Amino acid sequence: MKKILVANRGEIALRIMRTAQQMGIKIVAVYSDIDRNAPHVRFADEAYNIGPAPSSESYLMMDKIIEVAQSTNTDGIHPGYGFLSENAAFAKKVNDAGIIFIGPGTHAIEVMGSKLAAKEAVKKYDIPMVPGVDEAITDVSEAKKIAEEIGFPILIKASAGGGGKGMRIVNSVNEFESQMDRAVSEAISSFGDGAVFIEKYVASPRHIEIQVLADQHGKVLHLFERECSIQRRHQKVVEEAPSIILNEKLRAQMGEAAVNVARACDYVGAGTVEFLLDENLNFYFLEMNTRLQVEHPVTELITGIDLVEQQIRIARNEPLEIDQNDLKIKGHAIELRVYAEDPFDNFLPNVGQLTEYVRPQGEGVRLDDGYDQGMEIPIYYDPMIAKLITYGVNRIDAIEKMKKAIANYKIGGVITTLPFGSFVMDHEKFVDGDFDTHFVNEYFTPEAIQQKESEENKLAAKVALKYYLENKELLKIADNDSADWRNARLLN
Ligand code: MV4
């Protein structure tokens, strides 16, 4: 593979391009009108406009992207995450055009794109699953009977679902039918597929996912877990590796289950198997994501493995050189997603121009971003500005480094979720590792940040007063503007 096209934008496009360049591979970028000066365009060896700003007219234009790849003699297409990354039709079109899709085969994407097909595929591997049915509900009274056997509360889920869409909790049998109707209509309007099924509702789960790598020669590895429970409305905000809750035995069991899920769909490339973990440390297979995930850097930091490099090597048909026993967890990594959203106003997108943009630096700080100072954050795409990742010898060290990095990250012109990140890093329950997927709902209010900031302000005032009292003799307030402390000068 001598040349690859990156069918994406922003931080992930840059992230992929950096590794490709290190491997001596030439890079083709594609971009929408609004991204013509974006960093991923400037980084690439060649760049081609593929249409107007809306992604449906640019980054989702399969044929246009493939045309660019063909006319530039590109060998492979990396889809990144989002956009076309889990689109089986795109993967097939790419392969049919004689180009390598840097990702799994169409079969794996299709199977894992349907939760019912996924359940069916993993059946023979004895993967733990939440008690429930593994077929679409067709008969409501039959489904009610099963729900009563499982025991309420139960969850109705859309087979084609994702991001919590088409999901409905049912607390008792008398609300079953109305909730099912809502789930079906939401599934039809969101996915064009009304198939739903039921599961026992796991009330307070952690969300743990396992990174896997599979080559084209039958080797499948797992690269341990990521803890992704800190999320709001199915949007992850903080991820870390390893998880504070897993022990060696459970880690090995979940790793093995993840490898089996990958085998069940003949997986190739980098993938992620999602599990729910209940209070009693029982784990259940949820679904498999057939792409490189946003939060992949925490795994890279604790394993020392470049996942994009492995994706490319696997796509080139190279055998994985690593063995499971060579893989060891070293240190602890935490990722904070920094969004142009207002945490004081219900996380409303707050896009605009980055008038100030100063990156935090230091040992153990990695910043995966896709903007520079002066750039506009467009309204057309995901409002994530960057991923701030810290790596330490242990969890406390990683948390402390994250707090410092947040403080040294200066973003002006847009409101960001950085203060929300500080809130999480300072929260006793987060620090103790005592949390589940309800953490944000349970503990976060805008007042919680404001209160913390006002406490910090009081502390700052006290420090200033102490300094003033200690240096009274040395401080002389300038005559022309006696109220302006900035004009205070140290004499002698
Ligand atoms: C569940 C669950 C509880 N019990 N399934 C949410 C998105 C979808 N991918 C799966 N999800 C869930 N499935 C059962 N049987 C709770 C969730 C869930 C969740 C899962 C992972 C991360 C965050 C979540 C937030 C709310 C609900």
XYZ file of C-alpha atoms and ligand atoms in Angstrom:
519
model
C 0.000 0.000 0.000
C 1.700 3.142 -1.221
C -1.128 5.643 -1.107
C -4.239 5.882 1.007
C -7.258 8.143 0.945
C -8.649 9.229 4.301
C -12.421 9.593 3.941
C -12.860 11.789 6.991
C -12.074 15.181 8.523
C -10.926 16.749 11.779
C -8.796 15.117 14.417
C -9.269 11.546 13.249
C -8.247 12.350 9.663
C -5.044 13.946 10.976
C -4.469 11.071 13.408
C -4.641 8.522 10.586
C -2.522 10.623 8.237
C 0.293 10.974 10.783
C 0.728 7.225 11.102
C 0.407 6.699 7.354
C 3.116 9.280 6.752
C 5.416 7.600 9.279
C 4.915 4.366 7.369
C 6.041 6.076 4.163
C 2.564 6.045 2.642
C 1.299 8.947 0.516
C -1.934 10.561 1.637
C -4.982 11.789 -0.247
C -7.449 14.022 1.599
C -11.023 14.803 0.633
C -12.814 17.879 1.920
C -16.043 19.818 1.821
C -16.232 23.480 0.796
C -16.117 24.675 4.370
C -13.043 22.548 5.158
C -10.884 23.836 2.299
C -8.278 25.232 4.720
C -8.628 22.548 7.374
C -5.472 21.006 8.869
C -6.209 17.589 7.344
C -6.220 19.199 3.897
C -2.899 20.939 4.506
C -1.310 17.801 5.941
C -2.145 15.562 2.975
C 0.016 15.158 -0.131
C -3.033 15.715 -2.337
C -6.499 17.028 -1.478
C -9.766 17.064 -3.413
C -13.002 18.938 -2.886
C -15.969 16.568 -2.803
C -18.858 18.968 -2.287
C -20.744 21.419 -0.085
C -20.541 21.532 3.706
C -23.434 19.218 4.636
C -21.960 15.744 5.097
C -24.775 14.208 3.034
C -23.355 16.172 0.087
C -19.658 15.580 0.792
C -18.220 13.155 3.357
C -21.076 10.703 2.750
C -20.797 10.769 -1.045
C -19.570 7.225 -1.642
C -19.174 7.340 -5.421
C -17.443 10.697 -5.418
C -14.918 9.528 -2.831
C -14.246 6.322 -4.754
C -13.830 8.357 -7.959
C -11.157 10.472 -6.269
C -9.442 7.318 -5.034
C -9.416 5.813 -8.522
C -8.224 8.921 -10.295
C -5.355 9.300 -7.816
C -4.294 5.634 -7.979
C -5.038 5.155 -4.315
C -4.556 1.628 -2.931
C -6.633 1.892 0.226
C -9.375 3.957 1.861
C -9.441 4.576 5.606
C -12.922 5.671 6.732
C -12.042 6.805 10.290
C -15.078 6.811 12.583
C -18.575 8.111 11.888
C -19.495 9.024 8.283
C -19.020 5.906 6.087
C -17.009 3.843 8.579
C -19.735 1.291 9.333
C -21.476 1.377 6.013
C -21.337 -2.103 4.474
C -22.475 -0.796 1.078
C -19.518 1.593 1.006
C -17.032 -1.108 2.002
C -18.399 -3.273 -0.814
C -18.217 -0.467 -3.387
C -14.616 0.226 -2.356
C -13.631 -3.408 -2.705
C -15.514 -3.738 -6.012
C -13.515 -0.762 -7.308
C -10.330 -2.744 -6.624
C -9.398 -0.617 -3.616
C -8.709 -1.965 -0.142
C -11.198 -0.892 2.527
C -9.087 -0.433 5.667
C -11.510 -2.142 7.993
C -13.444 -5.389 8.316
C -15.211 -7.264 5.538
C -18.757 -6.384 4.536
C -20.095 -9.529 6.219
C -18.814 -8.456 9.665
C -20.158 -4.912 9.229
C -23.566 -6.249 8.207
C -23.852 -8.818 10.986
C -22.795 -6.392 13.713
C -24.993 -3.638 12.283
C -28.001 -5.664 13.356
C -28.226 -6.533 17.049
C -30.395 -9.568 16.337
C -28.018 -10.844 13.655
C -25.139 -10.278 16.092
C -26.863 -12.317 18.812
C -27.521 -15.077 16.303
C -23.900 -15.069 15.115
C -22.338 -15.355 18.585
C -24.772 -18.056 19.794
C -22.417 -20.946 19.269
C -19.589 -19.298 21.214
C -21.226 -19.261 24.625
C -20.930 -15.483 25.061
C -22.769 -14.175 28.163
C -25.837 -12.202 27.117
C -28.484 -10.283 29.034
C -31.498 -12.549 29.662
C -34.043 -11.881 26.949
C -35.182 -12.933 23.513
C -32.965 -13.194 20.459
C -35.682 -12.736 17.881
C -37.773 -9.790 16.753
C -41.082 -9.455 18.588
C -43.975 -10.266 16.316
C -46.647 -11.289 18.806
C -47.271 -8.764 21.598
C -49.076 -11.130 23.973
C -46.309 -13.707 23.569
C -43.744 -10.954 24.263
C -45.610 -9.878 27.417
C -45.504 -13.462 28.674
C -41.744 -13.617 28.101
C -41.305 -10.219 29.784
C -43.079 -11.530 32.869
C -40.846 -14.585 32.910
C -37.723 -12.409 32.662
C -39.113 -10.039 35.292
C -39.641 -6.271 35.068
C -38.121 -3.820 34.441
C -37.290 -4.901 30.912
C -35.836 -2.975 28.004
C -37.234 -2.890 24.483
C -34.454 -2.340 21.963
C -34.359 -1.710 18.233
C -32.354 -4.307 16.333
C -30.950 -1.653 14.014
C -30.479 0.711 16.964
C -27.544 2.672 18.197
C -26.989 5.535 20.583
C -30.012 4.564 22.642
C -32.491 5.307 19.845
C -35.533 3.063 19.816
C -34.793 1.975 23.394
C -37.608 1.921 25.965
C -37.664 0.842 29.606
C -40.829 -0.982 30.643
C -41.514 -1.108 34.374
C -44.676 -3.178 34.396
C -46.804 -5.280 32.088
C -49.548 -2.649 31.724
C -47.180 -0.199 29.994
C -45.684 -2.867 27.750
C -47.800 -2.279 24.679
C -47.594 1.513 24.627
C -43.804 1.460 25.124
C -43.434 -1.157 22.432
C -45.458 0.970 19.981
C -43.185 3.917 20.692
C -40.027 1.844 20.301
C -41.224 0.430 16.968
C -42.203 3.811 15.510
C -38.924 5.373 16.667
C -37.014 2.456 15.112
C -38.875 2.868 11.826
C -38.344 6.627 11.650
C -34.665 6.433 12.685
C -33.495 3.285 10.925
C -36.250 2.272 8.522
C -36.424 -1.050 10.360
C -39.052 -1.636 13.036
C -37.629 -4.892 14.407
C -37.422 -4.776 18.224
C -36.552 -7.320 20.913
C -36.588 -7.414 24.706
C -33.945 -7.835 27.388
C -33.841 -7.721 31.154
C -33.015 -4.124 32.134
C -29.630 -3.914 33.836
C -30.291 -0.958 36.095
C -26.843 0.325 37.053
C -24.297 -0.999 34.600
C -20.811 0.048 33.771
C -19.990 0.267 30.093
C -16.813 -1.655 29.420
C -15.488 -2.303 25.942
C -12.675 -4.529 24.723
C -10.361 -3.585 21.849
C -9.642 -6.411 19.446
C -7.278 -6.850 16.511
C -7.711 -9.605 13.959
C -5.501 -10.336 10.967
C -6.413 -12.136 7.741
C -4.585 -15.279 8.868
C -6.886 -16.275 11.717
C -5.100 -14.578 14.598
C -7.339 -12.584 16.950
C -5.993 -10.611 19.911
C -7.580 -8.454 22.558
C -5.924 -5.295 23.847
C -7.745 -5.125 27.176
C -10.590 -2.859 28.161
C -11.692 0.735 28.125
C -14.025 2.050 30.805
C -16.624 4.247 29.095
C -19.293 4.729 31.752
C -18.883 8.506 32.019
C -21.305 9.560 29.293
C -24.291 11.807 28.812
C -27.161 10.892 26.511
C -25.151 8.057 24.973
C -22.301 10.441 24.190
C -19.082 9.382 25.909
C -17.235 12.179 27.682
C -14.439 10.544 29.656
C -12.867 7.189 28.845
C -10.018 5.411 30.543
C -7.893 2.310 30.404
C -7.605 0.115 32.296
C -10.900 -0.003 34.224
C -10.547 0.327 37.971
C -13.180 -2.368 38.521
C -11.745 -5.321 36.572
C -9.456 -7.893 38.101
C -7.054 -10.110 36.160
C -9.493 -13.003 35.969
C -12.437 -10.943 34.738
C -10.191 -9.106 32.273
C -9.071 -12.423 30.804
C -12.667 -13.707 30.631
C -13.984 -10.580 28.935
C -10.996 -10.529 26.603
C -11.666 -14.109 25.592
C -15.367 -13.376 25.058
C -14.459 -10.392 22.861
C -12.092 -12.507 20.786
C -14.880 -15.042 20.303
C -17.313 -12.333 19.183
C -14.730 -11.265 16.604
C -14.305 -14.878 15.462
C -18.073 -15.315 15.231
C -18.280 -12.739 12.429
C -14.899 -13.498 10.796
C -13.687 -10.105 11.902
C -10.629 -8.502 10.317
C -8.911 -5.335 11.523
C -9.421 -3.249 14.657
C -12.797 -3.583 16.355
C -14.456 -3.027 19.693
C -16.733 -5.353 21.617
C -19.061 -3.593 24.055
C -20.221 -5.134 27.302
C -22.425 -4.155 30.206
C -21.017 -4.997 33.626
C -23.498 -5.212 36.524
C -22.905 -4.541 40.245
C -22.003 -8.184 40.813
C -19.399 -8.071 38.039
C -21.474 -10.169 35.668
C -20.732 -9.094 32.105
C -23.028 -9.231 29.084
C -22.290 -8.779 25.378
C -24.042 -5.712 23.953
C -22.730 -5.114 20.437
C -19.591 -4.818 18.344
C -18.377 -1.600 16.738
C -16.695 -2.384 13.456
C -14.479 0.698 13.286
C -11.627 2.517 14.966
C -13.205 4.216 17.990
C -12.869 7.818 19.113
C -11.365 6.622 22.390
C -8.706 4.336 20.858
C -5.789 6.475 22.173
C -6.159 5.273 25.776
C -5.551 1.723 24.570
C -2.554 2.857 22.520
C -1.012 4.498 25.573
C -1.360 1.531 27.936
C -0.243 -1.064 25.359
C 2.287 0.932 23.330
C 0.587 -0.225 20.127
C -0.335 2.133 17.280
C -3.781 0.870 16.285
C -3.827 2.711 12.952
C -0.492 1.124 12.019
C -1.951 -2.287 12.847
C -5.066 -1.544 10.772
C -2.917 -0.696 7.771
C -0.639 -3.720 8.218
C -3.662 -6.011 8.505
C -5.204 -4.435 5.387
C -1.895 -5.160 3.601
C -2.430 -8.811 4.568
C 0.512 -8.882 6.968
C 0.192 -11.331 9.850
C -0.034 -9.841 13.354
C 3.437 -10.093 14.871
C 2.222 -9.638 18.437
C 1.102 -12.576 20.603
C -1.536 -12.299 23.320
C 1.076 -13.117 25.962
C 3.315 -10.253 24.819
C 0.584 -7.757 25.628
C 0.832 -6.128 29.045
C -0.934 -3.139 30.555
C 1.528 -0.419 31.481
C 0.340 2.688 33.326
C -3.033 4.379 33.114
C -4.585 6.622 30.464
C -7.592 8.948 30.578
C -9.260 10.725 27.672
C -11.463 13.795 27.922
C -13.512 14.740 24.886
C -13.490 18.509 24.553
C -16.635 19.744 22.820
C -17.694 23.197 21.645
C -20.768 22.862 23.831
C -22.053 24.906 26.729
C -22.133 22.810 29.925
C -24.038 25.664 31.621
C -26.764 25.549 28.988
C -27.682 21.904 28.553
C -24.607 21.207 26.391
C -25.968 23.199 23.465
C -23.440 23.346 20.609
C -21.494 26.610 20.833
C -19.642 26.817 17.547
C -17.772 29.823 16.201
C -14.247 31.069 15.749
C -11.385 29.835 17.921
C -10.012 33.269 18.774
C -7.542 31.785 21.237
C -6.178 28.272 21.070
C -3.214 27.317 23.232
C -2.457 23.632 23.613
C -1.453 22.121 26.930
C 1.962 20.490 26.891
C 4.018 18.314 29.136
C 5.060 14.766 29.854
C 2.167 12.337 29.616
C -0.082 14.723 27.682
C -1.395 13.778 24.242
C -3.733 16.047 22.345
C -5.531 14.724 19.274
C -7.127 17.760 17.668
C -8.111 19.081 14.266
C -8.258 22.858 14.605
C -5.807 25.754 14.900
C -6.157 29.209 16.379
C -8.312 31.463 14.207
C -10.287 28.619 12.634
C -14.073 28.344 12.620
C -15.705 25.283 14.123
C -18.429 24.489 11.575
C -21.997 23.755 12.644
C -22.230 20.971 10.081
C -20.276 18.315 11.918
C -19.684 16.871 15.351
C -18.755 19.746 17.715
C -15.790 17.859 19.216
C -12.744 20.147 19.200
C -10.195 17.721 20.554
C -9.412 14.712 22.666
C -7.202 15.501 25.620
C -5.445 12.369 26.782
C -3.135 11.947 29.752
C -0.928 9.021 30.643
C 0.516 8.335 34.061
C 2.164 5.596 36.081
C -1.196 4.999 37.774
C -4.759 6.343 37.776
C -4.125 9.115 40.321
C -1.151 10.303 38.292
C -3.242 10.341 35.094
C -6.026 12.281 36.874
C -3.560 14.848 38.253
C -2.005 15.276 34.822
C -5.475 15.736 33.334
C -6.334 18.470 35.836
C -3.112 20.338 35.002
C -3.621 19.874 31.272
C -7.179 21.227 31.482
C -5.882 24.275 33.368
C -3.212 24.874 30.716
C -5.553 24.448 27.748
C -6.689 27.906 26.636
C -9.656 28.010 24.309
C -11.275 31.354 23.530
C -14.137 32.330 21.248
C -16.292 29.298 21.939
C -17.634 27.821 25.159
C -16.244 24.346 25.791
C -16.819 21.378 28.058
C -13.373 21.812 29.692
C -14.951 22.948 33.017
C -17.126 19.847 32.881
C -13.919 17.802 32.581
C -12.578 19.445 35.739
C -15.846 18.646 37.470
C -15.428 14.947 36.667
C -11.712 14.839 37.602
C -12.447 16.468 40.984
C -15.506 14.392 41.811
C -15.015 12.063 44.751
C -17.040 9.280 43.099
C -14.935 9.470 39.941
C -11.688 9.550 41.891
C -12.847 6.564 43.954
C -13.886 4.691 40.825
C -17.362 4.386 42.318
C -19.557 5.158 39.292
C -21.752 3.654 36.570
C -23.432 4.910 33.397
C -25.679 7.197 35.504
C -22.768 9.276 36.845
C -23.492 12.449 34.836
C -27.273 12.322 35.383
C -26.819 11.631 39.054
C -24.188 14.189 39.984
C -23.858 16.860 37.325
C -25.648 20.204 37.443
C -24.377 23.518 36.004
C -24.431 24.815 39.597
C -21.918 22.118 40.527
C -19.343 23.726 38.204
C -20.318 27.243 39.222
C -20.046 26.395 42.902
C -16.630 24.877 42.340
C -15.502 27.936 40.399
C -16.736 30.301 43.095
C -14.896 28.258 45.734
C -11.770 28.539 43.614
C -12.308 32.272 43.247
C -12.570 32.683 47.011
C -9.387 30.695 47.430
C -7.640 32.832 44.806
C -8.790 35.985 46.640
C -7.375 34.625 49.898
C -4.030 33.808 48.265
C -3.934 37.319 46.780
C -4.771 38.894 50.145
C -2.060 36.888 51.890
C 0.438 37.953 49.246
C -0.702 41.556 49.594
C -0.389 41.545 53.370
C 3.049 39.961 53.209
C 4.300 42.419 50.596
C 2.408 45.540 51.587
C 5.596 47.506 51.950
C 6.808 46.527 48.533
C 3.587 47.095 46.630
C 2.780 50.559 45.470
C -0.437 51.116 43.566
C 0.141 53.252 40.486
C -1.363 56.748 40.908
C -3.234 57.069 37.651
C -5.504 54.055 38.179
C -5.456 53.086 41.782
C -8.244 50.529 41.428
C -6.384 48.532 38.789
C -4.359 45.830 40.478
C -2.622 45.102 37.199
C -0.791 48.381 37.609
C 0.587 47.355 40.971
C 4.361 47.335 40.757
C 6.924 45.682 42.893
C 9.330 48.329 44.121
C 12.999 47.766 44.949
C -28.822 -1.825 28.079
C -28.871 -1.164 29.332
C -29.406 -1.858 30.383
N -29.868 -3.115 30.213
N -29.289 -3.083 27.964
C -27.530 2.006 25.557
C -27.082 2.110 24.151
C -27.048 0.738 23.614
N -25.898 0.553 22.818
C -27.109 -0.163 24.785
N -27.499 0.617 25.900
C -27.907 0.065 27.061
N -28.330 -1.221 26.998
C -29.814 -3.692 29.017
N -30.298 -4.919 28.859
C -28.389 0.129 29.423
C -27.904 0.757 28.292
C -27.433 2.095 28.497
C -26.103 2.429 28.318
C -25.162 1.505 27.882
C -23.845 1.857 27.700
C -23.444 3.159 27.968
C -24.345 4.073 28.377
C -25.671 3.737 28.555
C -26.582 4.706 28.987
C -27.888 4.371 29.168
C -28.326 3.062 28.903
